[in-house]
Structures are given as structure tokens and as C-alpha cells.
Amino acid sequence: MKRVLLILIACCMLAILTCSVSALPETNNYDCSDTTPTAYDAQVDQSSMGYNSSSATNVFALTAYNRFKSDAIFFFNGHGLFYDYSHKGGGIKFSDESWIMAKDIGYHPGNYPYYITDYGKTDIDDVLLVVYLACYSAHYNPYNGHLVQETMDKGVDICIGFDDEVEIENGKYWSEGFWDRVRNGESVSEAARNAKNECYSHWPFGYHGVDTYEISGDYNGCLTPARYGDY
Amino acid sequence: MKKEFIIAMMCVFVTISVVSAVIATAPIGVDIAKEKVQEFVNDPSVNIQYQNTECQNIGDCYTFSTGNGQVYVNMYTGVVERASFNDAWKSSGEIRPDSAGAEMVAREYAEEKYSGFADMNMQLINSDLRNHGDAGSENSFIWRETIEGVLTPNTVVVNINPVSGRIISYIGIQREINCVLEPELSEEDALKIAEKQFPGIEVTEKTAELTIEYTKPGLQSLTWVITMKGKPKDYVLQGGLVVIDALTGEALMTSPYL
């Protein structure tokens, strides 16, 4: 009898613990090129801010697309879409030639396209922050639209993209600075520009594309306390 | 007697050398650095708080919060090497300098804050209007010193609010040059090495700059910094940034585009 009671108490405590962990706002971070360990570093910073954070490398687009619906923060570091100099931006590349893109206007790369415009009205409207660290992620592509703009149109609070080429090493450095700074209480815009300035004196000298960041939405917002975005 | 005198003189000389070396490599301390911040911002009402110490290859800095941004002070020289002013992002709408006016504002600030700016061979290597979406925009001016065609680490960045003309941020790095300025590797050979870093690339654009970089903490290296773009493959832009040691030909960094 005593043993049964002990097991029952243990189960209750486990259930409470599970509930309290799952109640934390979820975040997902993706490294989808040779960008490790930025996703993991972001995860660590987000965890210390009180988020229930995960990171993954080279996942399939559908996985990220589905998880996006339960995210408070979505961070991607990898390749951006580039057909040619007149048609660039509007998409981010995951493993096995799978893509998340802004919208479908008849053209798409690979066999596995997933579109932001296909989300329902409330699917991602409680996402607090999206960061697309990829070439031309804040650039309008006549074939696939504008990734930041379409993301914002679905109700996300804050979205960051880049309007030029960004290369891996400076992207990593910017990411490290950005997540470290938001963890320390800087607003999203402060963190983005201070991380940008940090990149300048990292070798080789220069901004190398990280100065083309664009922020849409509540740029003065902070990520603490951990929470979902506004509906 | 003469021998003793020489030994004594040598001892004095060694002592002076050691003391001056220690002074030159000793950190100035947070309190003195704080005074340097006060001098730089020139506002007695500012509440300056020490934050931490940051280490980069170019050197170590004390960082301070001013309530209106951050200021970085070189730990050894006491020079302010970076500053940001958050309230400058707010646009008053009173002044709207044209691009020439904006450059003048930036240059005047650089001359005021960067010791010897006017006497150095500072080249304006970049001036851009950067749009950060809802977070505003900034006019960015970047100068770098050039010696015998080599870009040195001596650089000034002034970012200003394009509407109000106020200074948003400043970067000023000043170092003595202690590496050779003559490359062993030609630009052509450097470009060939860079191309090999991206197997299969069909190059469409390439640039090369001979520049002194801090590739390791405190270590200046003469390098070729190559930017190479190629035709896209699998819907991804090819190429990226390559840094090559201009003396040995070693590729020190290969950083493909995202």
C-alpha cells in the first residue's frame, strides 16, 4: 500500500514537472549549412532567458515548418534562395533540397517547398521573434515574394532578415553577439546593431553584409521575460 | 672603477626598460577607463557603469554602459575605440543633411575623436545609406588608412542618422604597424588560391584587397582579402570571402556565402 502511494506521488510530481516545462515558451534554432554551432549557442542563450529551447542541424523543411506553429522564437542560419541577380531572396534552404519560402508564384526550387502564405490565420500569430540569417532573406523576389514581409503578415511580432550576401563566419559572429546581447537584456534593435558593430573589427575588417539587417515589427522589444508573442 | 660605473649604468638601463615595458603592457584599470569615457561623451550627467572586458584579436577593451549606449575603451591605451548613442536613432526632423552634408558631419566627428585623422592617409572606402526596416536607417562612412597600397588596421567608422545628422555610432581603431607591407604573393596568385577554395565555382565577380588583419590575438598579418562570386548552384549563391596570407599563400579563412 505504502509502495503504491509512493509511486502515485512520484507520478504526480513527474506530471507537474512535465507540465511546468512544457508551459515554457518553445523556441527552435536551425543550422542548415556549415554554420554550427550558432543554433546551439542561440539555444543556450534562450534557455537562460527561460525558454524551452531546442536546436538542430540540417533538418528537413517540413519539420521546421510544422514546429514553427508552436514557436515563440524561430532562428534559422543557412542558405538563402538565389536564382540569379534579378531573382533572389524569398526562401531559406533546409536539408534534401527542401525549402521554406514566402509564397508560391509559380516557381520554386527543389521538390519540397513549404510556403509561409499557406499558414492559417492563427498558426504563427503568437510567434515573438523570427530571425532569418541567410543571404537576401529581407529581399523581395518576384518568383517567391518577401520572406520577412509574409512572415509579418501572418502576425509575427518581430522579424529580422538580411538584404545582401552574408557569409558564414561573419554570420556566426553576428549571431553570437546578437543572442548574447538579447540575453543580457538589450532590445532586439540594440542587439542587432551592436552585434553588427562588433563584426566590423572582427577579422577581416568590415561588415561584410551583416550591416544589411532589416527589422520589421516591434524592434524595441526585449525577449525577457520569456513569452509568446501577442496574438 | 670604470667597470663598476658601466655595470651600474647597465643596471639602471635594464631597470628603466623593464619598468617602461611593464607600464606599456599593464591595463589602465577600470577607473581611468571610466574617466576616458567621461571625456569622450563630454556630459557630466551621464551615469557610466562598467559592464565587462571584451577580448578580440585587435585587442582587449573595457566596456561601459552610459544609459544611452555603450563605450569601449582600449585596456592598455585608454583610447575610446567604439561608442554608440541610442537616442540618436530618434529623428527630430529638424535637419536633413544631403549626402555631402552627411559626409561632412561624419568627417568632422572623425577628426574630433580620432587622433591624427587629418594627418594620416585616410581613404573613404565606403559610404552607404543602410535601411534597417522599422528600426530606422543610418548613413555609414568608413575610412581606412592606406600605406603603399595596403589597407592598415587604422580605421574610422561613423554612422549617422540620415534625418537629424546625429551620430549613432563610432568606431576608431589605431595601431602601430608592425608587419611587412610587401607581399610575396601576387594578386593573381591569390585569386587562383581563392578559387580553389570553392571547387567547381564558375566565377562571375572577384575583388582582392591587400590588407593588414589581426588573424590571431595581437598578431598583424599581411593578407589578401578576396571576395569571389560564382554562378548559383542548387539555387544557392556560390563563393564567399577568402583571407590568404600574402607572404606564405596559406588560406587563413574560407567563408562561403549563406
Coordinates of N, CA and C in Angstrom, one line a residue, chain B residues 104-254:
Chain B
M104 N 30.2 65.4 -44.4 CA 30.9 66.4 -43.7 C 30.8 66.3 -42.2
V105 N 29.5 66.0 -41.8 CA 29.2 65.8 -40.4 C 30.1 64.6 -39.8
A106 N 30.1 63.5 -40.6 CA 30.9 62.3 -40.2 C 32.4 62.6 -40.1
R107 N 32.9 63.3 -41.1 CA 34.3 63.6 -41.2 C 34.7 64.5 -40.0
E108 N 33.9 65.5 -39.7 CA 34.2 66.4 -38.6 C 34.3 65.7 -37.3
Y109 N 33.4 64.7 -37.2 CA 33.3 63.9 -35.9 C 34.6 63.0 -35.9
A110 N 35.0 62.4 -37.0 CA 36.2 61.6 -37.1 C 37.4 62.4 -36.7
E111 N 37.5 63.6 -37.2 CA 38.6 64.5 -36.9 C 38.7 64.9 -35.5
E112 N 37.5 65.1 -34.9 CA 37.4 65.4 -33.5 C 37.9 64.3 -32.5
K113 N 37.4 63.1 -32.9 CA 37.6 61.9 -32.0 C 38.8 61.1 -32.2
Y114 N 39.3 61.1 -33.5 CA 40.3 60.2 -33.8 C 41.6 60.9 -34.0
S115 N 42.5 60.7 -33.1 CA 43.8 61.4 -33.0 C 44.6 61.3 -34.3
G116 N 44.9 62.4 -35.0 CA 45.8 62.3 -36.2 C 45.0 62.0 -37.4
F117 N 43.7 62.0 -37.4 CA 42.9 61.7 -38.6 C 43.3 62.5 -39.8
A118 N 43.5 63.8 -39.6 CA 43.7 64.7 -40.8 C 45.1 64.5 -41.3
D119 N 46.0 64.0 -40.5 CA 47.4 63.8 -40.9 C 47.7 62.4 -41.5
M120 N 46.8 61.5 -41.4 CA 47.0 60.2 -41.9 C 46.4 60.1 -43.3
N121 N 46.8 59.1 -44.1 CA 46.3 58.9 -45.4 C 45.0 58.1 -45.3
M122 N 44.0 58.7 -44.8 CA 42.7 58.1 -44.6 C 41.9 58.1 -45.9
Q123 N 41.5 57.0 -46.4 CA 40.7 56.9 -47.6 C 39.2 56.5 -47.2
L124 N 38.3 57.3 -47.8 CA 36.9 56.9 -47.6 C 36.6 55.7 -48.5
I125 N 36.5 54.5 -47.9 CA 36.4 53.3 -48.7 C 34.9 52.9 -48.8
N126 N 34.0 53.5 -48.0 CA 32.6 53.1 -48.2 C 31.7 54.2 -47.6
S127 N 30.7 54.5 -48.3 CA 29.6 55.4 -47.8 C 28.3 54.9 -48.3
D128 N 27.5 54.5 -47.4 CA 26.2 53.8 -47.8 C 25.1 54.3 -46.9
L129 N 23.9 54.3 -47.5 CA 22.7 54.5 -46.7 C 22.1 53.2 -46.4
R130 N 22.1 52.8 -45.1 CA 21.6 51.4 -44.8 C 20.2 51.5 -44.1
N131 N 19.3 50.8 -44.8 CA 17.9 50.8 -44.3 C 17.8 49.5 -43.4
H132 N 17.4 49.8 -42.1 CA 17.1 48.7 -41.2 C 15.7 48.4 -41.0
G133 N 14.9 48.7 -42.0 CA 13.4 48.5 -41.9 C 12.8 49.4 -40.9
D134 N 11.9 48.8 -40.0 CA 11.2 49.6 -39.0 C 12.2 50.2 -38.0
A135 N 13.4 49.6 -37.9 CA 14.4 50.1 -36.9 C 15.1 51.3 -37.3
G136 N 14.8 51.9 -38.5 CA 15.4 53.1 -39.0 C 16.5 52.9 -40.0
S137 N 17.2 53.9 -40.3 CA 18.3 53.8 -41.2 C 19.5 54.6 -40.8
E138 N 20.6 54.3 -41.4 CA 21.8 55.1 -41.0 C 22.7 55.3 -42.2
N139 N 23.4 56.4 -42.2 CA 24.4 56.7 -43.2 C 25.7 56.3 -42.6
S140 N 26.3 55.4 -43.3 CA 27.6 54.8 -42.8 C 28.8 55.3 -43.6
F141 N 29.8 55.8 -42.9 CA 31.0 56.2 -43.6 C 32.2 55.5 -43.0
I142 N 33.0 54.9 -43.9 CA 34.1 54.1 -43.4 C 35.4 54.6 -44.0
W143 N 36.4 54.9 -43.2 CA 37.7 55.3 -43.7 C 38.7 54.3 -43.2
R144 N 39.7 54.0 -44.1 CA 40.8 53.2 -43.7 C 42.1 53.8 -44.2
E145 N 43.1 53.7 -43.3 CA 44.4 54.3 -43.7 C 45.0 53.4 -44.8
T146 N 45.7 54.0 -45.8 CA 46.4 53.3 -46.8 C 47.8 53.7 -46.8
I147 N 48.7 52.7 -46.8 CA 50.1 52.9 -46.9 C 50.7 52.0 -48.0
E148 N 51.2 52.6 -49.0 CA 51.8 51.9 -50.1 C 50.8 50.9 -50.7
G149 N 49.6 51.3 -50.8 CA 48.5 50.5 -51.4 C 48.0 49.4 -50.5
V150 N 48.4 49.4 -49.2 CA 48.0 48.4 -48.2 C 47.0 49.1 -47.3
L151 N 45.8 48.4 -47.1 CA 44.9 48.9 -46.1 C 45.4 48.5 -44.7
T152 N 45.5 49.5 -43.8 CA 46.0 49.1 -42.5 C 44.9 49.0 -41.5
P153 N 45.1 48.5 -40.3 CA 44.0 48.4 -39.3 C 43.5 49.7 -38.8
N154 N 44.2 50.8 -39.2 CA 43.7 52.1 -38.7 C 42.5 52.6 -39.5
T155 N 41.4 52.6 -38.8 CA 40.1 52.8 -39.4 C 39.2 53.6 -38.6
V156 N 38.3 54.3 -39.2 CA 37.2 55.0 -38.5 C 35.9 54.7 -39.2
V157 N 34.9 54.4 -38.4 CA 33.5 54.3 -38.9 C 32.7 55.3 -38.2
V158 N 31.9 56.0 -38.9 CA 30.9 56.9 -38.3 C 29.6 56.7 -39.0
N159 N 28.6 56.3 -38.1 CA 27.3 56.1 -38.6 C 26.4 57.2 -38.1
I160 N 25.7 57.8 -39.0 CA 24.8 59.0 -38.6 C 23.4 58.8 -39.0
N161 N 22.5 59.4 -38.2 CA 21.1 59.4 -38.5 C 20.9 60.3 -39.8
P162 N 20.4 59.7 -40.8 CA 20.3 60.5 -42.1 C 19.3 61.6 -42.0
V163 N 18.4 61.6 -41.0 CA 17.4 62.7 -40.9 C 18.0 63.8 -40.0
S164 N 18.4 63.5 -38.8 CA 18.8 64.5 -37.9 C 20.3 64.9 -38.0
G165 N 21.1 64.0 -38.6 CA 22.5 64.2 -38.7 C 23.3 63.9 -37.4
R166 N 22.6 63.3 -36.5 CA 23.2 63.0 -35.2 C 24.1 61.7 -35.3
I167 N 25.1 61.6 -34.5 CA 26.0 60.4 -34.5 C 25.3 59.3 -33.8
I168 N 25.2 58.2 -34.5 CA 24.6 57.0 -34.0 C 25.7 56.1 -33.4
S169 N 26.8 55.9 -34.1 CA 27.8 55.1 -33.5 C 29.2 55.5 -34.2
Y170 N 30.2 55.1 -33.5 CA 31.6 55.5 -33.9 C 32.5 54.3 -33.6
I171 N 33.4 54.0 -34.5 CA 34.4 53.0 -34.3 C 35.8 53.7 -34.7
G172 N 36.8 53.6 -33.9 CA 38.1 54.2 -34.2 C 39.2 53.3 -33.7
I173 N 39.8 52.6 -34.7 CA 40.9 51.7 -34.3 C 42.2 52.3 -34.7
Q174 N 43.2 52.4 -33.8 CA 44.5 52.9 -34.2 C 45.6 52.1 -33.6
R175 N 46.4 51.5 -34.5 CA 47.5 50.6 -34.1 C 48.8 51.0 -34.8
E176 N 49.9 50.7 -34.2 CA 51.2 50.8 -34.9 C 51.3 49.7 -35.8
I177 N 51.9 50.0 -37.0 CA 52.0 48.9 -38.0 C 53.4 48.2 -37.7
N178 N 53.3 46.9 -37.5 CA 54.5 46.1 -37.2 C 54.6 44.9 -38.1
C179 N 54.0 45.0 -39.3 CA 54.3 43.8 -40.2 C 54.7 44.4 -41.5
V180 N 55.3 43.5 -42.3 CA 55.8 43.9 -43.6 C 54.6 44.3 -44.5
L181 N 54.9 45.3 -45.5 CA 53.9 45.8 -46.4 C 54.1 45.2 -47.8
E182 N 55.1 44.5 -48.0 CA 55.4 44.0 -49.3 C 55.0 42.5 -49.4
P183 N 54.0 42.2 -50.3 CA 53.5 40.8 -50.4 C 54.5 39.9 -51.1
E184 N 54.6 38.6 -50.7 CA 55.3 37.7 -51.5 C 54.4 37.1 -52.6
L185 N 53.2 37.1 -52.4 CA 52.2 36.5 -53.3 C 51.5 37.6 -54.1
S186 N 51.4 37.4 -55.4 CA 50.8 38.4 -56.3 C 49.3 38.3 -56.2
E187 N 48.6 39.3 -56.6 CA 47.1 39.3 -56.6 C 46.6 38.2 -57.4
E188 N 47.2 38.0 -58.6 CA 46.8 36.9 -59.5 C 46.9 35.6 -58.8
D189 N 48.0 35.3 -58.2 CA 48.2 34.0 -57.5 C 47.2 33.9 -56.3
A190 N 46.9 35.0 -55.7 CA 46.0 34.9 -54.5 C 44.6 34.6 -55.0
L191 N 44.2 35.2 -56.2 CA 42.9 34.9 -56.7 C 42.8 33.4 -57.1
K192 N 43.9 32.8 -57.6 CA 43.9 31.4 -58.0 C 43.7 30.5 -56.8
I193 N 44.4 30.9 -55.7 CA 44.3 30.1 -54.5 C 42.8 30.2 -53.9
A194 N 42.3 31.4 -54.0 CA 40.9 31.6 -53.5 C 39.9 30.8 -54.3
E195 N 40.1 30.7 -55.6 CA 39.2 30.0 -56.5 C 39.2 28.5 -56.1
K196 N 40.4 28.0 -55.7 CA 40.5 26.6 -55.3 C 39.7 26.3 -54.0
Q197 N 39.4 27.3 -53.3 CA 38.6 27.1 -52.0 C 37.2 26.7 -52.3
F198 N 36.7 27.1 -53.5 CA 35.3 26.8 -53.9 C 35.3 25.9 -55.1
P199 N 35.5 24.6 -54.9 CA 35.6 23.6 -56.0 C 34.4 23.7 -57.0
G200 N 34.7 23.8 -58.3 CA 33.6 23.8 -59.2 C 32.9 25.2 -59.5
I201 N 33.4 26.2 -58.8 CA 32.8 27.5 -58.9 C 33.0 28.1 -60.4
E202 N 32.0 28.7 -60.9 CA 32.1 29.4 -62.2 C 32.1 30.9 -61.8
V203 N 33.3 31.5 -61.7 CA 33.4 32.8 -61.1 C 32.8 33.9 -62.0
T204 N 32.0 34.7 -61.4 CA 31.4 35.9 -62.1 C 31.9 37.2 -61.7
E205 N 32.4 37.3 -60.4 CA 32.9 38.5 -59.9 C 34.0 38.2 -58.9
K206 N 35.0 39.1 -58.9 CA 36.1 38.8 -57.8 C 36.8 40.1 -57.5
T207 N 37.1 40.3 -56.3 CA 37.9 41.5 -55.9 C 39.0 41.0 -54.9
A208 N 40.1 41.8 -54.9 CA 41.1 41.5 -54.0 C 41.7 42.7 -53.3
E209 N 41.9 42.7 -52.0 CA 42.5 43.8 -51.3 C 43.6 43.4 -50.5
L210 N 44.7 44.1 -50.6 CA 45.9 43.8 -49.7 C 45.6 44.6 -48.4
T211 N 45.6 43.8 -47.3 CA 45.2 44.5 -46.1 C 45.9 43.8 -44.9
I212 N 46.1 44.6 -43.9 CA 46.7 44.1 -42.6 C 45.6 43.7 -41.7
E213 N 45.5 42.4 -41.3 CA 44.5 41.9 -40.4 C 45.1 41.3 -39.2
Y214 N 44.3 41.4 -38.1 CA 44.7 40.7 -36.9 C 44.1 39.3 -36.9
T215 N 44.9 38.3 -37.5 CA 44.4 37.0 -37.7 C 44.4 36.1 -36.4
K216 N 45.2 36.6 -35.5 CA 45.3 35.9 -34.2 C 45.4 37.1 -33.1
P217 N 45.2 36.8 -31.9 CA 45.3 37.9 -30.9 C 46.6 38.6 -30.9
G218 N 46.5 39.9 -31.2 CA 47.7 40.7 -31.2 C 48.7 40.6 -32.4
L219 N 48.3 39.7 -33.3 CA 49.2 39.4 -34.4 C 48.7 40.0 -35.7
Q220 N 49.5 40.9 -36.3 CA 49.2 41.5 -37.6 C 49.7 40.6 -38.7
S221 N 48.9 40.4 -39.7 CA 49.4 39.7 -40.9 C 49.0 40.4 -42.1
L222 N 49.9 40.4 -43.1 CA 49.6 41.0 -44.4 C 48.8 40.0 -45.2
T223 N 47.6 40.3 -45.6 CA 46.8 39.3 -46.2 C 46.1 39.9 -47.5
W224 N 45.7 38.9 -48.3 CA 44.8 39.2 -49.4 C 43.4 38.9 -49.0
V225 N 42.5 39.9 -49.0 CA 41.1 39.5 -48.7 C 40.4 39.5 -50.0
I226 N 39.9 38.3 -50.3 CA 39.3 38.1 -51.6 C 37.8 37.9 -51.5
T227 N 37.0 38.6 -52.3 CA 35.6 38.3 -52.4 C 35.3 37.7 -53.7
M228 N 34.7 36.6 -53.7 CA 34.5 35.8 -55.0 C 33.1 35.4 -55.1
K229 N 32.5 35.7 -56.3 CA 31.1 35.3 -56.5 C 31.1 34.4 -57.7
G230 N 30.2 33.4 -57.7 CA 30.1 32.4 -58.8 C 28.6 32.2 -59.2
K231 N 28.4 31.6 -60.3 CA 27.0 31.3 -60.7 C 26.4 30.4 -59.6
P232 N 25.1 30.6 -59.4 CA 24.4 29.8 -58.4 C 24.4 28.3 -58.7
K233 N 24.4 27.5 -57.7 CA 24.3 26.1 -57.8 C 23.2 25.6 -56.8
D234 N 22.3 24.8 -57.3 CA 21.2 24.3 -56.5 C 20.5 25.5 -55.8
Y235 N 20.3 26.6 -56.6 CA 19.6 27.8 -56.1 C 20.3 28.5 -54.9
V236 N 21.6 28.3 -54.8 CA 22.4 29.0 -53.8 C 23.6 29.7 -54.4
L237 N 23.8 31.0 -54.0 CA 24.9 31.8 -54.5 C 26.2 31.1 -54.1
Q238 N 27.1 31.0 -55.1 CA 28.4 30.3 -54.8 C 29.5 31.4 -54.5
G239 N 30.5 31.0 -53.8 CA 31.6 31.9 -53.5 C 31.6 32.3 -52.1
G240 N 32.3 33.4 -51.8 CA 32.3 33.9 -50.4 C 33.6 34.7 -50.2
L241 N 34.0 34.7 -49.0 CA 35.2 35.5 -48.6 C 36.3 34.6 -48.3
V242 N 37.5 34.9 -48.8 CA 38.7 34.1 -48.5 C 39.8 35.1 -48.0
V243 N 40.5 34.7 -47.0 CA 41.6 35.5 -46.5 C 42.9 34.7 -46.7
I244 N 43.8 35.2 -47.4 CA 45.1 34.5 -47.7 C 46.3 35.2 -47.2
D245 N 47.2 34.5 -46.5 CA 48.4 35.1 -46.1 C 49.2 35.5 -47.3
A246 N 49.5 36.8 -47.3 CA 50.2 37.4 -48.5 C 51.7 37.0 -48.6
L247 N 52.2 36.4 -47.5 CA 53.6 36.0 -47.5 C 53.8 34.5 -47.8
T248 N 52.9 33.7 -47.2 CA 53.0 32.3 -47.4 C 52.1 31.7 -48.4
G249 N 51.0 32.4 -48.7 CA 50.0 31.8 -49.6 C 49.0 30.9 -49.0
E250 N 49.1 30.8 -47.6 CA 48.1 29.9 -46.9 C 46.7 30.6 -46.8
A251 N 45.7 29.8 -47.1 CA 44.3 30.3 -46.9 C 44.0 30.2 -45.5
L252 N 43.9 31.4 -44.9 CA 43.6 31.5 -43.4 C 42.2 31.4 -43.1
M253 N 41.3 31.8 -44.0 CA 39.9 31.7 -43.7 C 39.1 31.5 -45.1
T254 N 38.2 30.6 -45.1 CA 37.3 30.5 -46.2 C 35.9 30.5 -45.7

